[in-house]
PDB file of C-alpha atoms and ligand atoms in Angstrom:
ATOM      1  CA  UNK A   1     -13.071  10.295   0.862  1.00  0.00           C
ATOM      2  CA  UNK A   2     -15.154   9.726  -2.227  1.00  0.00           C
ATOM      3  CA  UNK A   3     -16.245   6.798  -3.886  1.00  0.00           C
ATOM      4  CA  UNK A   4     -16.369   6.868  -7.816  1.00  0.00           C
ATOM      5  CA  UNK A   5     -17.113   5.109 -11.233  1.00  0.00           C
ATOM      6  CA  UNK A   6     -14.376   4.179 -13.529  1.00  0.00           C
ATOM      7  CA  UNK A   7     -15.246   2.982 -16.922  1.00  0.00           C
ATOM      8  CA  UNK A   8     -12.713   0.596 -18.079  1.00  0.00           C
ATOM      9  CA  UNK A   9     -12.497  -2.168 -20.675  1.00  0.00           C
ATOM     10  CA  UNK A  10     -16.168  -1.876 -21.315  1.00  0.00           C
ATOM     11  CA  UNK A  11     -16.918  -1.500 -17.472  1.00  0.00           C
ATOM     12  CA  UNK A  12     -18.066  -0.282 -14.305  1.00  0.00           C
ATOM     13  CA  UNK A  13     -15.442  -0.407 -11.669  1.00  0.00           C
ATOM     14  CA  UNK A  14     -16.334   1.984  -8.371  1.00  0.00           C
ATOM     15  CA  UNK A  15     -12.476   3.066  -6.687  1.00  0.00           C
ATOM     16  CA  UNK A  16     -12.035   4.575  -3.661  1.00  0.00           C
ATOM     17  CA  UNK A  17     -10.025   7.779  -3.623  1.00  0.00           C
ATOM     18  CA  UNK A  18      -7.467   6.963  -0.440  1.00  0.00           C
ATOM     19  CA  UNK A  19      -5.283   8.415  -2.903  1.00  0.00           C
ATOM     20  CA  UNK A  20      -7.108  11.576  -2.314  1.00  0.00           C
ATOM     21  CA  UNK A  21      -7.102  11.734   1.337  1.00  0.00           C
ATOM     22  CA  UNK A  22      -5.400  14.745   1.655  1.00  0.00           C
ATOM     23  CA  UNK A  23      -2.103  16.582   0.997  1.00  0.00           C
ATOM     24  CA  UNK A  24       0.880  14.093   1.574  1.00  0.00           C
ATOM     25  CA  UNK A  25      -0.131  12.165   3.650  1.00  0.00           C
ATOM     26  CA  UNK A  26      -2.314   9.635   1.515  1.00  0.00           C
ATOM     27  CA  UNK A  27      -3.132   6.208   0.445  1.00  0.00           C
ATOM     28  CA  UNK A  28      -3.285   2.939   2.564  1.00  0.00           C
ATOM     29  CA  UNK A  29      -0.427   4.529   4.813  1.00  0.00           C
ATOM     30  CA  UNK A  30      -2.246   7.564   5.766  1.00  0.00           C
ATOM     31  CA  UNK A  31      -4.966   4.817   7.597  1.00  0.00           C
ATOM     32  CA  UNK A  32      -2.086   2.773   9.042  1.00  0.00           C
ATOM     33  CA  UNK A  33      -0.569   5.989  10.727  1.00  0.00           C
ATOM     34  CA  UNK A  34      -3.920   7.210  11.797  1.00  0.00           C
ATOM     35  CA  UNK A  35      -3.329   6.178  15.389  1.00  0.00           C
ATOM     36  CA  UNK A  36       0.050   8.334  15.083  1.00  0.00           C
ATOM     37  CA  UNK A  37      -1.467  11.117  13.745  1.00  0.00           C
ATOM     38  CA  UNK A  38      -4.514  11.554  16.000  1.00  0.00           C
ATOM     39  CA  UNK A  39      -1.373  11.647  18.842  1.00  0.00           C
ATOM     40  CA  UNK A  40       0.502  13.942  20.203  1.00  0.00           C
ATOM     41  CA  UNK A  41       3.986  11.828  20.401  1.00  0.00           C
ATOM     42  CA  UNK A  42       5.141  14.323  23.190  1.00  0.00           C
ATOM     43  CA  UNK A  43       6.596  11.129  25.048  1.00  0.00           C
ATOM     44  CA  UNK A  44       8.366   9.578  21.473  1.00  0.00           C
ATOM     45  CA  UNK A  45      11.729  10.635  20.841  1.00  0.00           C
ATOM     46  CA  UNK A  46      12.733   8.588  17.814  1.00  0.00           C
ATOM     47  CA  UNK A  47      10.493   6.253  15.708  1.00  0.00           C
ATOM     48  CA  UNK A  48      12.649   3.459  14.369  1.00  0.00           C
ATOM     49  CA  UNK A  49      11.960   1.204  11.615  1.00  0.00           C
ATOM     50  CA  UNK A  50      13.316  -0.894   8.448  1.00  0.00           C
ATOM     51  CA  UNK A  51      12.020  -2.229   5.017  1.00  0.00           C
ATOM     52  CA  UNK A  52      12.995  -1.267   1.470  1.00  0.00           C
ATOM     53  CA  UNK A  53      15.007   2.050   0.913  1.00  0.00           C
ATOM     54  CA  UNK A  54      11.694   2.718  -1.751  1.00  0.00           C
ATOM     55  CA  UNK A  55       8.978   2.352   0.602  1.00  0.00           C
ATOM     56  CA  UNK A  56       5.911   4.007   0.478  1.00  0.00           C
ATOM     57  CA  UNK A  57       5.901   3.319   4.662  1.00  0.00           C
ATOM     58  CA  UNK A  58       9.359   4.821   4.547  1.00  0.00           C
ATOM     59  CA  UNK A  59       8.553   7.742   3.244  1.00  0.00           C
ATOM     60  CA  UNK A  60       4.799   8.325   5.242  1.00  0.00           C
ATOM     61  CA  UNK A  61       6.737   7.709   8.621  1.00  0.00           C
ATOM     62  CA  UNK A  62       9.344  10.422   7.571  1.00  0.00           C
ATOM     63  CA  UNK A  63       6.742  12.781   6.860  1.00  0.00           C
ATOM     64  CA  UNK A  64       4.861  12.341  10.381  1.00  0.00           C
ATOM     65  CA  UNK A  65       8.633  12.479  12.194  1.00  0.00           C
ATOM     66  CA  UNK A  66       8.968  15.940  10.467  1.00  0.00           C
ATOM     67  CA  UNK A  67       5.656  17.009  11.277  1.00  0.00           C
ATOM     68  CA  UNK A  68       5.892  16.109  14.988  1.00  0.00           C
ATOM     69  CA  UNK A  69       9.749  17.156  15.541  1.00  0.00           C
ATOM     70  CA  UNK A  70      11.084  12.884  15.851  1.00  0.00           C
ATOM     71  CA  UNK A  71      13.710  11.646  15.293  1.00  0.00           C
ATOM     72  CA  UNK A  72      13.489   9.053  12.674  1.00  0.00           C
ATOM     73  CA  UNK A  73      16.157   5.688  12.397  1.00  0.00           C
ATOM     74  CA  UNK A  74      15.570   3.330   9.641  1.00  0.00           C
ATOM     75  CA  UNK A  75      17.206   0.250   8.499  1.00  0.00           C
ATOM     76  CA  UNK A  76      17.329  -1.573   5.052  1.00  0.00           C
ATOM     77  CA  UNK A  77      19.317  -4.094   3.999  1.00  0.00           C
ATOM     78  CA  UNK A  78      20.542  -2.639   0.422  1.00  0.00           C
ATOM     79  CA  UNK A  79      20.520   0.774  -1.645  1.00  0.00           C
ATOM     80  CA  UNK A  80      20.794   0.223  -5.559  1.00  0.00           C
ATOM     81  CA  UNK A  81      23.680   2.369  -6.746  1.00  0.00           C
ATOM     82  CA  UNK A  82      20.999   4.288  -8.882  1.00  0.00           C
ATOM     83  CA  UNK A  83      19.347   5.540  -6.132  1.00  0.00           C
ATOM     84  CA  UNK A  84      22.155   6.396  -4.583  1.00  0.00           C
ATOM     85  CA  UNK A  85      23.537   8.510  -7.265  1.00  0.00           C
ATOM     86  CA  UNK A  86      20.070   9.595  -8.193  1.00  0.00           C
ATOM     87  CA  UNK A  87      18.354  10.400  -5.080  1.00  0.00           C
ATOM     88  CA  UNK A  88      14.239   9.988  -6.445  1.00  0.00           C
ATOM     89  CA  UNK A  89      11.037   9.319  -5.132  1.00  0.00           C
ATOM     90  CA  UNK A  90      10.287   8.611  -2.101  1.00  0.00           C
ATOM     91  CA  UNK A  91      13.808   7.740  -0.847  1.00  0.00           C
ATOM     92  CA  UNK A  92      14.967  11.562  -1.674  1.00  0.00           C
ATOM     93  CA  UNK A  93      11.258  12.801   0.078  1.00  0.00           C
ATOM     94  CA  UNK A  94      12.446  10.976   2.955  1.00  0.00           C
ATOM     95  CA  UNK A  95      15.565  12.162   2.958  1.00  0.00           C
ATOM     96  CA  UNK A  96      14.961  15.586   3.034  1.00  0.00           C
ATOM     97  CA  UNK A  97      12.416  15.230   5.677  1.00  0.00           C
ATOM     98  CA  UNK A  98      15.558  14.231   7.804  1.00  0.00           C
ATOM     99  CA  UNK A  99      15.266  10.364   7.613  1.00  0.00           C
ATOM    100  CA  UNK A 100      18.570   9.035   9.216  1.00  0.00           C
ATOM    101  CA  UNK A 101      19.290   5.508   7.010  1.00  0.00           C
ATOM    102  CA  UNK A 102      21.055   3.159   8.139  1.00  0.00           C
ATOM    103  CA  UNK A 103      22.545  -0.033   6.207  1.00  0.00           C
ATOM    104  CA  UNK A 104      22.103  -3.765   7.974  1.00  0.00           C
ATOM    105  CA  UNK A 105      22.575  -7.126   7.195  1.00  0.00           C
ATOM    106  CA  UNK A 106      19.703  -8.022   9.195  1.00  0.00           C
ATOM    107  CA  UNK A 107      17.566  -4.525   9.190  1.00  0.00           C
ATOM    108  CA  UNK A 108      14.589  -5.486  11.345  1.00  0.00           C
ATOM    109  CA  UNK A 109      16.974  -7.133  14.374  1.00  0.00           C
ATOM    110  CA  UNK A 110      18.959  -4.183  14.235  1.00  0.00           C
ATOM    111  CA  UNK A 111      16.027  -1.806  13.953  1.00  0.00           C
ATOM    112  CA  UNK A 112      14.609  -3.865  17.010  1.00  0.00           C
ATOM    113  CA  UNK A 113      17.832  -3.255  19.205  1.00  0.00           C
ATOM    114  CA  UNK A 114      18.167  -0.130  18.299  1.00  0.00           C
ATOM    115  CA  UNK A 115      14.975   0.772  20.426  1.00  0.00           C
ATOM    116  CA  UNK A 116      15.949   1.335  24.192  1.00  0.00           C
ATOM    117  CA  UNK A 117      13.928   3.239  26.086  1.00  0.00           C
ATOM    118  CA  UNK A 118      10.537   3.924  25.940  1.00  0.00           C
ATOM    119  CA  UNK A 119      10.631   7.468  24.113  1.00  0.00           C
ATOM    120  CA  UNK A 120      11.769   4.957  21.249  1.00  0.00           C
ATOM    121  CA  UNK A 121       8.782   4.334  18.895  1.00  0.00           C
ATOM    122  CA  UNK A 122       8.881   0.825  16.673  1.00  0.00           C
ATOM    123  CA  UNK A 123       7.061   0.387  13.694  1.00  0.00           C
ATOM    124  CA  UNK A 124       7.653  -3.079  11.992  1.00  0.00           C
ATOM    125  CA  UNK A 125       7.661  -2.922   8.137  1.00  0.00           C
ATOM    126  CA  UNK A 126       5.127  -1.950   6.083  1.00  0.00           C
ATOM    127  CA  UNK A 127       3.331  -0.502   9.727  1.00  0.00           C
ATOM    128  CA  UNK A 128       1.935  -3.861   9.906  1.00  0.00           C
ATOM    129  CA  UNK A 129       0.510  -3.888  13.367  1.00  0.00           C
ATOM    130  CA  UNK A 130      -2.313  -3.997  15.445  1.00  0.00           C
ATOM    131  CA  UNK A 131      -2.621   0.022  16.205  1.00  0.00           C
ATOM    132  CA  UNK A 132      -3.039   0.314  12.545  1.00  0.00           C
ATOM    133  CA  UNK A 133      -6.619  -0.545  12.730  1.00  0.00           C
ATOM    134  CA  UNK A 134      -7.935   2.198  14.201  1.00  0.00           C
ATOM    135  CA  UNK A 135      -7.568   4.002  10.549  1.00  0.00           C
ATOM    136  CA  UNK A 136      -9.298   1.110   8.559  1.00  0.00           C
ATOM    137  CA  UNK A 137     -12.551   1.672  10.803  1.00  0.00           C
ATOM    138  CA  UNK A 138     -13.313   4.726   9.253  1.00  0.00           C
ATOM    139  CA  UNK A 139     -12.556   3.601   5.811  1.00  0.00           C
ATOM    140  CA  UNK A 140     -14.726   0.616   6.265  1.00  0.00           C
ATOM    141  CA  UNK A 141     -17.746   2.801   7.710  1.00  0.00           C
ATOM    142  CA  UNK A 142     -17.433   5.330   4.796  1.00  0.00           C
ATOM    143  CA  UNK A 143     -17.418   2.496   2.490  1.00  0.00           C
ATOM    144  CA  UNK A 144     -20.558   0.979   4.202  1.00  0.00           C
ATOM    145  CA  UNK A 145     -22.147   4.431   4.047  1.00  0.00           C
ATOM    146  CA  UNK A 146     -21.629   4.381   0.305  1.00  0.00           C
ATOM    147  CA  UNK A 147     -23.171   1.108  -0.243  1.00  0.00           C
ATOM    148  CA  UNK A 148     -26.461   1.691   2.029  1.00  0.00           C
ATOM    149  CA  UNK A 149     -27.048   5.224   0.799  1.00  0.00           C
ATOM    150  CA  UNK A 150     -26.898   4.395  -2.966  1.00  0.00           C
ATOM    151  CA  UNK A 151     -28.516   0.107  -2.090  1.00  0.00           C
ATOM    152  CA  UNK A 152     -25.208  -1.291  -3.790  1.00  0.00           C
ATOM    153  CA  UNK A 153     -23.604  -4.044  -2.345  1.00  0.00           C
ATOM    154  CA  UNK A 154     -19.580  -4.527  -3.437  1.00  0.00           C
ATOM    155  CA  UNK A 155     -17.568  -6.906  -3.574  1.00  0.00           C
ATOM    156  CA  UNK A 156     -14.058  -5.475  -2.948  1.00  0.00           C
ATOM    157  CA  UNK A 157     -10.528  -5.752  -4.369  1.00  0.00           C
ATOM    158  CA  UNK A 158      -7.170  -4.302  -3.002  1.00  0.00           C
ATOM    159  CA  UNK A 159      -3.661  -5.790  -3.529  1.00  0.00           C
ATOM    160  CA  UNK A 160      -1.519  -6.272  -0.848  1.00  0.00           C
ATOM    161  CA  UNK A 161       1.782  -6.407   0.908  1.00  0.00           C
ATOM    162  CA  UNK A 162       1.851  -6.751   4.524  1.00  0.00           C
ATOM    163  CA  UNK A 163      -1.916  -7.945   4.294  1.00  0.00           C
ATOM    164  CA  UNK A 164      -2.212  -5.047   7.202  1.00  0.00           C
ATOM    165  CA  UNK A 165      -5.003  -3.477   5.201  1.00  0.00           C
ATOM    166  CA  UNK A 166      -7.262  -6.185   3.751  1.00  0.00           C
ATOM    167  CA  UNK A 167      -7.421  -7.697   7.122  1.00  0.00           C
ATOM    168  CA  UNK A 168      -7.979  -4.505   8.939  1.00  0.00           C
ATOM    169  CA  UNK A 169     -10.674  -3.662   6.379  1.00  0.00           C
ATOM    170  CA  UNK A 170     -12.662  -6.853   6.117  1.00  0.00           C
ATOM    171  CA  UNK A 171     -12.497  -7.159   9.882  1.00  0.00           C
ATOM    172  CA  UNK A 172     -14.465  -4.086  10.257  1.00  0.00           C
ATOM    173  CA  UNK A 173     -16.849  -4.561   7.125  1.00  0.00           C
ATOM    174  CA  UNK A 174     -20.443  -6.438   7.931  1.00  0.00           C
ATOM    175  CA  UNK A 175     -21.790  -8.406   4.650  1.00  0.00           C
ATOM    176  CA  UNK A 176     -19.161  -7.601   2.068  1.00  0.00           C
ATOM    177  CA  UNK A 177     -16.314  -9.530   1.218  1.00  0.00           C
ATOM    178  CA  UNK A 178     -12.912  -8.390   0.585  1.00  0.00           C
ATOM    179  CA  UNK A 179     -10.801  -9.925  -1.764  1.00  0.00           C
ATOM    180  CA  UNK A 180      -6.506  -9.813  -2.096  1.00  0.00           C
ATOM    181  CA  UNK A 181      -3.705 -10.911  -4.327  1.00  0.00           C
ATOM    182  CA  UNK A 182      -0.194 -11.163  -2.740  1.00  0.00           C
ATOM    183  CA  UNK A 183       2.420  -8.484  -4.821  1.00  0.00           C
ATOM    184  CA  UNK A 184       5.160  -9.269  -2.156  1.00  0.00           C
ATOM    185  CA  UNK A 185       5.655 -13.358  -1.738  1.00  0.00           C
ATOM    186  CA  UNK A 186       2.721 -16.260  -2.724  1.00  0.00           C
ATOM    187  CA  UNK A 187      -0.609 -16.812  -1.387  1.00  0.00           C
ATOM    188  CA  UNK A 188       0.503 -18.748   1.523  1.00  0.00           C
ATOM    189  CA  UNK A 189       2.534 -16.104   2.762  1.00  0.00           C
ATOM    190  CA  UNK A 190      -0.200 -13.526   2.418  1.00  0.00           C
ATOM    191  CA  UNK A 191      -2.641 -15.806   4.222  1.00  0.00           C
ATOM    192  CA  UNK A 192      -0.479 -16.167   7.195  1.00  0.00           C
ATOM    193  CA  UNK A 193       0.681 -12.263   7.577  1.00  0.00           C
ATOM    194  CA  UNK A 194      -3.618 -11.787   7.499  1.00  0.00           C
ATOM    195  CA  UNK A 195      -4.161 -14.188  10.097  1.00  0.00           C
ATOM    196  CA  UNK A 196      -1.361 -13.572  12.547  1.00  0.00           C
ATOM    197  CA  UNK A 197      -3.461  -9.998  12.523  1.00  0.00           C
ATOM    198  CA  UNK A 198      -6.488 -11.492  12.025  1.00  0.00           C
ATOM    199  CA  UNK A 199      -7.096 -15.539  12.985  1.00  0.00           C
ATOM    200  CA  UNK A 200     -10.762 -15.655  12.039  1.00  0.00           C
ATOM    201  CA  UNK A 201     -10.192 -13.295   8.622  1.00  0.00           C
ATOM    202  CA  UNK A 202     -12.474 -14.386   5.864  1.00  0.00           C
ATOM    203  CA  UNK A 203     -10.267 -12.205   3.022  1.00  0.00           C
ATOM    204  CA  UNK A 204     -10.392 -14.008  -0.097  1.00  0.00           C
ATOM    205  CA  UNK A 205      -7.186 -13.944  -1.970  1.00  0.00           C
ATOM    206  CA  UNK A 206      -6.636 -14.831  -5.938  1.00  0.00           C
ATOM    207  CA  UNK A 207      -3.079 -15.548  -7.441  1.00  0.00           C
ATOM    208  CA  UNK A 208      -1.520 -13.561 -10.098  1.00  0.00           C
ATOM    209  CA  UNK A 209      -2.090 -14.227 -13.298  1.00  0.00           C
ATOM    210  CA  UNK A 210       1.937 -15.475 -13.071  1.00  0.00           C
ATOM    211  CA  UNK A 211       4.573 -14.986 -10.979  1.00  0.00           C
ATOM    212  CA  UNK A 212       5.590 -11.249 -10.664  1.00  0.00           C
ATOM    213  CA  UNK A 213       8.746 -10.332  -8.872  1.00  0.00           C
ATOM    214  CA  UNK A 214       8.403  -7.318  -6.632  1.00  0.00           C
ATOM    215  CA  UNK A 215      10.274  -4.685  -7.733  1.00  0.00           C
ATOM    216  CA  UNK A 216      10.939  -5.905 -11.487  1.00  0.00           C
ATOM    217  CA  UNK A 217      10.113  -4.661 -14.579  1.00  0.00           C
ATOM    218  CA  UNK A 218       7.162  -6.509 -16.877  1.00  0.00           C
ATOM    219  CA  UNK A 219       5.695  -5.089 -20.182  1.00  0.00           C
ATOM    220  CA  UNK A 220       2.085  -5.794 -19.251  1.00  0.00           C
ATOM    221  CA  UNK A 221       2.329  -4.008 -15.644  1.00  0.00           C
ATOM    222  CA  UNK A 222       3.656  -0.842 -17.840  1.00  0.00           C
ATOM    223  CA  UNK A 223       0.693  -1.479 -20.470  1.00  0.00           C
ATOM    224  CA  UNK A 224      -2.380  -1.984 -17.877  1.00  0.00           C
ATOM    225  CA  UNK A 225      -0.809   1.150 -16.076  1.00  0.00           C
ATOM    226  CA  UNK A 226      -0.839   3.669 -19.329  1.00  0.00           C
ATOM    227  CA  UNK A 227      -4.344   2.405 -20.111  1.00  0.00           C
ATOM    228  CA  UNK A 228      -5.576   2.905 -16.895  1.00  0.00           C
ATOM    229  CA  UNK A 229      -4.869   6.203 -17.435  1.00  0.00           C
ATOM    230  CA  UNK A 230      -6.590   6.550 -20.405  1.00  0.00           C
ATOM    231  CA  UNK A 231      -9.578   6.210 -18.181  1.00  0.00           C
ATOM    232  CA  UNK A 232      -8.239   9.166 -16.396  1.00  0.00           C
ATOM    233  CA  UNK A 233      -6.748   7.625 -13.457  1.00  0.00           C
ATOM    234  CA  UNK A 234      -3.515   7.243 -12.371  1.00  0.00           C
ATOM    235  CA  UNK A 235      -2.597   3.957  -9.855  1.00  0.00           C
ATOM    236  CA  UNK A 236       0.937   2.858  -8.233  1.00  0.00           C
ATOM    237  CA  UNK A 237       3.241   0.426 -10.156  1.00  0.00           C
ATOM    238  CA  UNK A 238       4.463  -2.132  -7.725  1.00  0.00           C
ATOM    239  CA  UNK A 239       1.077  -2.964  -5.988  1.00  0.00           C
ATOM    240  CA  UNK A 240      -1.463  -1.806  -8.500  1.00  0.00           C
ATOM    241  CA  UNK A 241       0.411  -2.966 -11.701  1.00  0.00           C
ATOM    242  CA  UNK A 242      -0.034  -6.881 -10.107  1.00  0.00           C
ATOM    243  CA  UNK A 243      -3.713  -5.667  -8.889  1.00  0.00           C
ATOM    244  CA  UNK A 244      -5.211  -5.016 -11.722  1.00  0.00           C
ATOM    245  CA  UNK A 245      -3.837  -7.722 -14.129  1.00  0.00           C
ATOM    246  CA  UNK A 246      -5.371  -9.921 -11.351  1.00  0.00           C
ATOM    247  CA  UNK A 247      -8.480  -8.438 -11.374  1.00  0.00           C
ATOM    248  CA  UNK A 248      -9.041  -8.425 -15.072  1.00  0.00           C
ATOM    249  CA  UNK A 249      -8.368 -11.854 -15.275  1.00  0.00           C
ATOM    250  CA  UNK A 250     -10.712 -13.127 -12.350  1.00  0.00           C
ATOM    251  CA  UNK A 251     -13.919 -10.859 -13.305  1.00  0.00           C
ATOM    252  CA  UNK A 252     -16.093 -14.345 -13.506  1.00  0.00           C
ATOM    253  CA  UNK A 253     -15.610 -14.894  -9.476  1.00  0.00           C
ATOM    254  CA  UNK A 254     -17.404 -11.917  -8.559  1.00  0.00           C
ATOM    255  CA  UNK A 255     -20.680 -11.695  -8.407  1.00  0.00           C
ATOM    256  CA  UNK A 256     -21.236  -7.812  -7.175  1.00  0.00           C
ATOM    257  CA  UNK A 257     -20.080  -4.290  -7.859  1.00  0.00           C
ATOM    258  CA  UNK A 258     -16.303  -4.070  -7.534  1.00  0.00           C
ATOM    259  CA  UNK A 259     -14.712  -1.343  -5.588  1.00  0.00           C
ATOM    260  CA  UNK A 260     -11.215  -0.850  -6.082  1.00  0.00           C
ATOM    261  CA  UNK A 261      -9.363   0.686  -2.966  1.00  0.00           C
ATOM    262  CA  UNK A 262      -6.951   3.250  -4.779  1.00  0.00           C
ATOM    263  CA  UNK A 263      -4.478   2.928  -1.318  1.00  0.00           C
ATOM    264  CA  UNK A 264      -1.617   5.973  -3.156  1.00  0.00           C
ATOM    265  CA  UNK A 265       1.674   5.357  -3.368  1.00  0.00           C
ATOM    266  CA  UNK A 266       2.287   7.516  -6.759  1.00  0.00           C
ATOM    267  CA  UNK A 267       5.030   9.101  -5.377  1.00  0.00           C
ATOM    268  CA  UNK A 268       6.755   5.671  -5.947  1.00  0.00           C
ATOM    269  CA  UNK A 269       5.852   5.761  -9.432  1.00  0.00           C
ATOM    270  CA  UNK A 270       8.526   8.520 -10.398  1.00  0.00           C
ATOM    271  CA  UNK A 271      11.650   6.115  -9.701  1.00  0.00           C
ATOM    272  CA  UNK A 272       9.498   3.445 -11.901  1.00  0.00           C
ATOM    273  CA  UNK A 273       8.830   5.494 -14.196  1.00  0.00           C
ATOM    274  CA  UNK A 274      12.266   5.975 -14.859  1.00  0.00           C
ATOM    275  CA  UNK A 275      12.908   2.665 -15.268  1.00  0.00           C
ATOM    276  CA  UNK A 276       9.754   1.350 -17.388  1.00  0.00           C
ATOM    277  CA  UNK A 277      10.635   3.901 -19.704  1.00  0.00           C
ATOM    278  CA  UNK A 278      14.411   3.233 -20.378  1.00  0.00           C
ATOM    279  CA  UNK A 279      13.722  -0.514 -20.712  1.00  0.00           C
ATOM    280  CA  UNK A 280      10.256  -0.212 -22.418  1.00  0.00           C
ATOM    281  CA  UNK A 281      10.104   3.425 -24.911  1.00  0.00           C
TER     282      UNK A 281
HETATM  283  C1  PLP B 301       1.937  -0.196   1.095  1.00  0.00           C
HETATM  284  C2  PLP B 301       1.072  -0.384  -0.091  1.00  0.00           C
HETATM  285  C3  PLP B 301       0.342  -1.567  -0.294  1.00  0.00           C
HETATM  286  C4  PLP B 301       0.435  -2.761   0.632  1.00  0.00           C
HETATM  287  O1  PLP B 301      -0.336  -2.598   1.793  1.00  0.00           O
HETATM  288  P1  PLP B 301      -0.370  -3.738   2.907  1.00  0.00           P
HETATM  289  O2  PLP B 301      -1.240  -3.193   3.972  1.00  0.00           O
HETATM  290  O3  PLP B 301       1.051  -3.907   3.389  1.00  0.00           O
HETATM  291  O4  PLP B 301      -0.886  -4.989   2.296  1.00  0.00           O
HETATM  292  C5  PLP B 301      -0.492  -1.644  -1.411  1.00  0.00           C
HETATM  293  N1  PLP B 301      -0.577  -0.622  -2.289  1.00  0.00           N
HETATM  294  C6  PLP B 301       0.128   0.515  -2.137  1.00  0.00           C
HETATM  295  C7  PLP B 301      -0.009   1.585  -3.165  1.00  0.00           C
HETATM  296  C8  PLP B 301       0.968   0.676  -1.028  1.00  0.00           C
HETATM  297  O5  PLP B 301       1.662   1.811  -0.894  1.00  0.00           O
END
């Protein structure tokens, strides 16, 4: 996956294209499934799993159920009446790759007792688990084999919501640090999901420049997004939206080249989209 210059506000940013990675399957969830996909899944009969009925996750897991003939369960807690009426985004994707929904009070207990035998697959929200290192390895080598070939050293920024892939990625990094914002609860929420994956992380994380709630609407998410792509480049909403205003407004901390990990999720955007532009145009 390639590594490239952004120009933006007056300067260099390098991003990493996991956006890119291929077809779609992309993005940070395309690494967490990497120890799916490199399986065969001939003893799985039915992945089951819960989290938002918008979910990035959602809609990857769908995708690699289709692909490999599972069965796939999932179990939120809520679908908007929009949605509902509107099928969009990655909820309708999932959909028609035969995602069987299911509404609970309590989604990840009933997600969890819904698994039976062991042709049942779980994956906890957001695919935050341990098997989903295997795919941060090889971003972290192609991101050292950046650095050494062209002698930069980067410091490196990715927002996060699990924490699954900042600690995944800094654990498998030598000499670089990593550096997080939470998008999905505070600090001290983030630094505990890291270090129940990770106890001896060293991921640096920076608070928002205020509080943003995940999944609403602010002017200045819809502004940094529209000017990012100016500079040619689109990035998600919910994750990248918090990201970036972060970034912009911590530049002094760093002391190396930033990469930005672009980790997808523009499919999500379309639903967003939707919205930013009713409330906002
Ligand atoms: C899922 C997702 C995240 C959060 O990743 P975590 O590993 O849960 O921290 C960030 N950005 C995008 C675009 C995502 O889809």
């Amino acid at each position: 996956m390639s590594i490239e210059p952004i120009y933006f506000r007056g300067r260099r940013f390098w991003v990493l294209r996991d956006d890119l990675i291929g077809g779609e399957f992309n993005g940070n969830k395309a690494r967490k499934l990497a120890f799916l996909l490199n399986s065969n899944l001939n003893h799985i009969n039915r992945i089951i799993s819960y989290g938002s009925s918008q979910s990035n996750a959602m809609y990857s897991i769908s995708l690699l159920a289709k692909m490999r003939g599972v069965k796939f369960i999932y179990f939120t807690n809520h679908i908007c009446d929009f949605l509902l009426n509107n099928p969009c985004g990655n909820y309708a994707y999932a959909l028609k790759n035969g995602m069987d929904i299911k509404i609970s009070a309590n989604p990840s207990k009933s997600a969890q007792d819904e698994c039976k035998s062991s042709t049942d697959l779980f994956i906890p929200e957001g695919v935050a688990m341990r098997e989903a290192e295997l795919g941060f390895k090889e971003q972290a080598k192609i991101i050292m084999d950046f650095a050494k070939k062209n002698g930069i050293k980067f410091d490196i920024f990715l927002p996060s919501g699990t924490g699954c892939s900042a600690a995944f990625l800094a654990k498998n990094l030598n000499d670089m640090s990593v550096w997080s914002v939470p998008c999905v609860g505070d600090a001290k929420y983030l630094k505990e999901q890291i270090s129940t994956l990770d106890p001896f992380n060293k991921v640096k994380i920076l608070n928002p420049p205020k509080k943003y709630h995940f999944g609403k609407l602010y002017l200045e998410i819809y502004e940094i997004y529209k000017e990012l792509l100016d500079s040619n480049i689109e990035f998600e909403l919910l994750y990248d939206g918090v990201g970036w205003l972060t970034l912009m407004n911590n530049l002094d901390k760093f002391q190396n080249e930033i990469l930005y990990i672009h980790q997808g999720g523009i499919l999500g955007n379309i639903t967003l989209l939707d919205r930013y532009k009713r409330k906002f145009n």
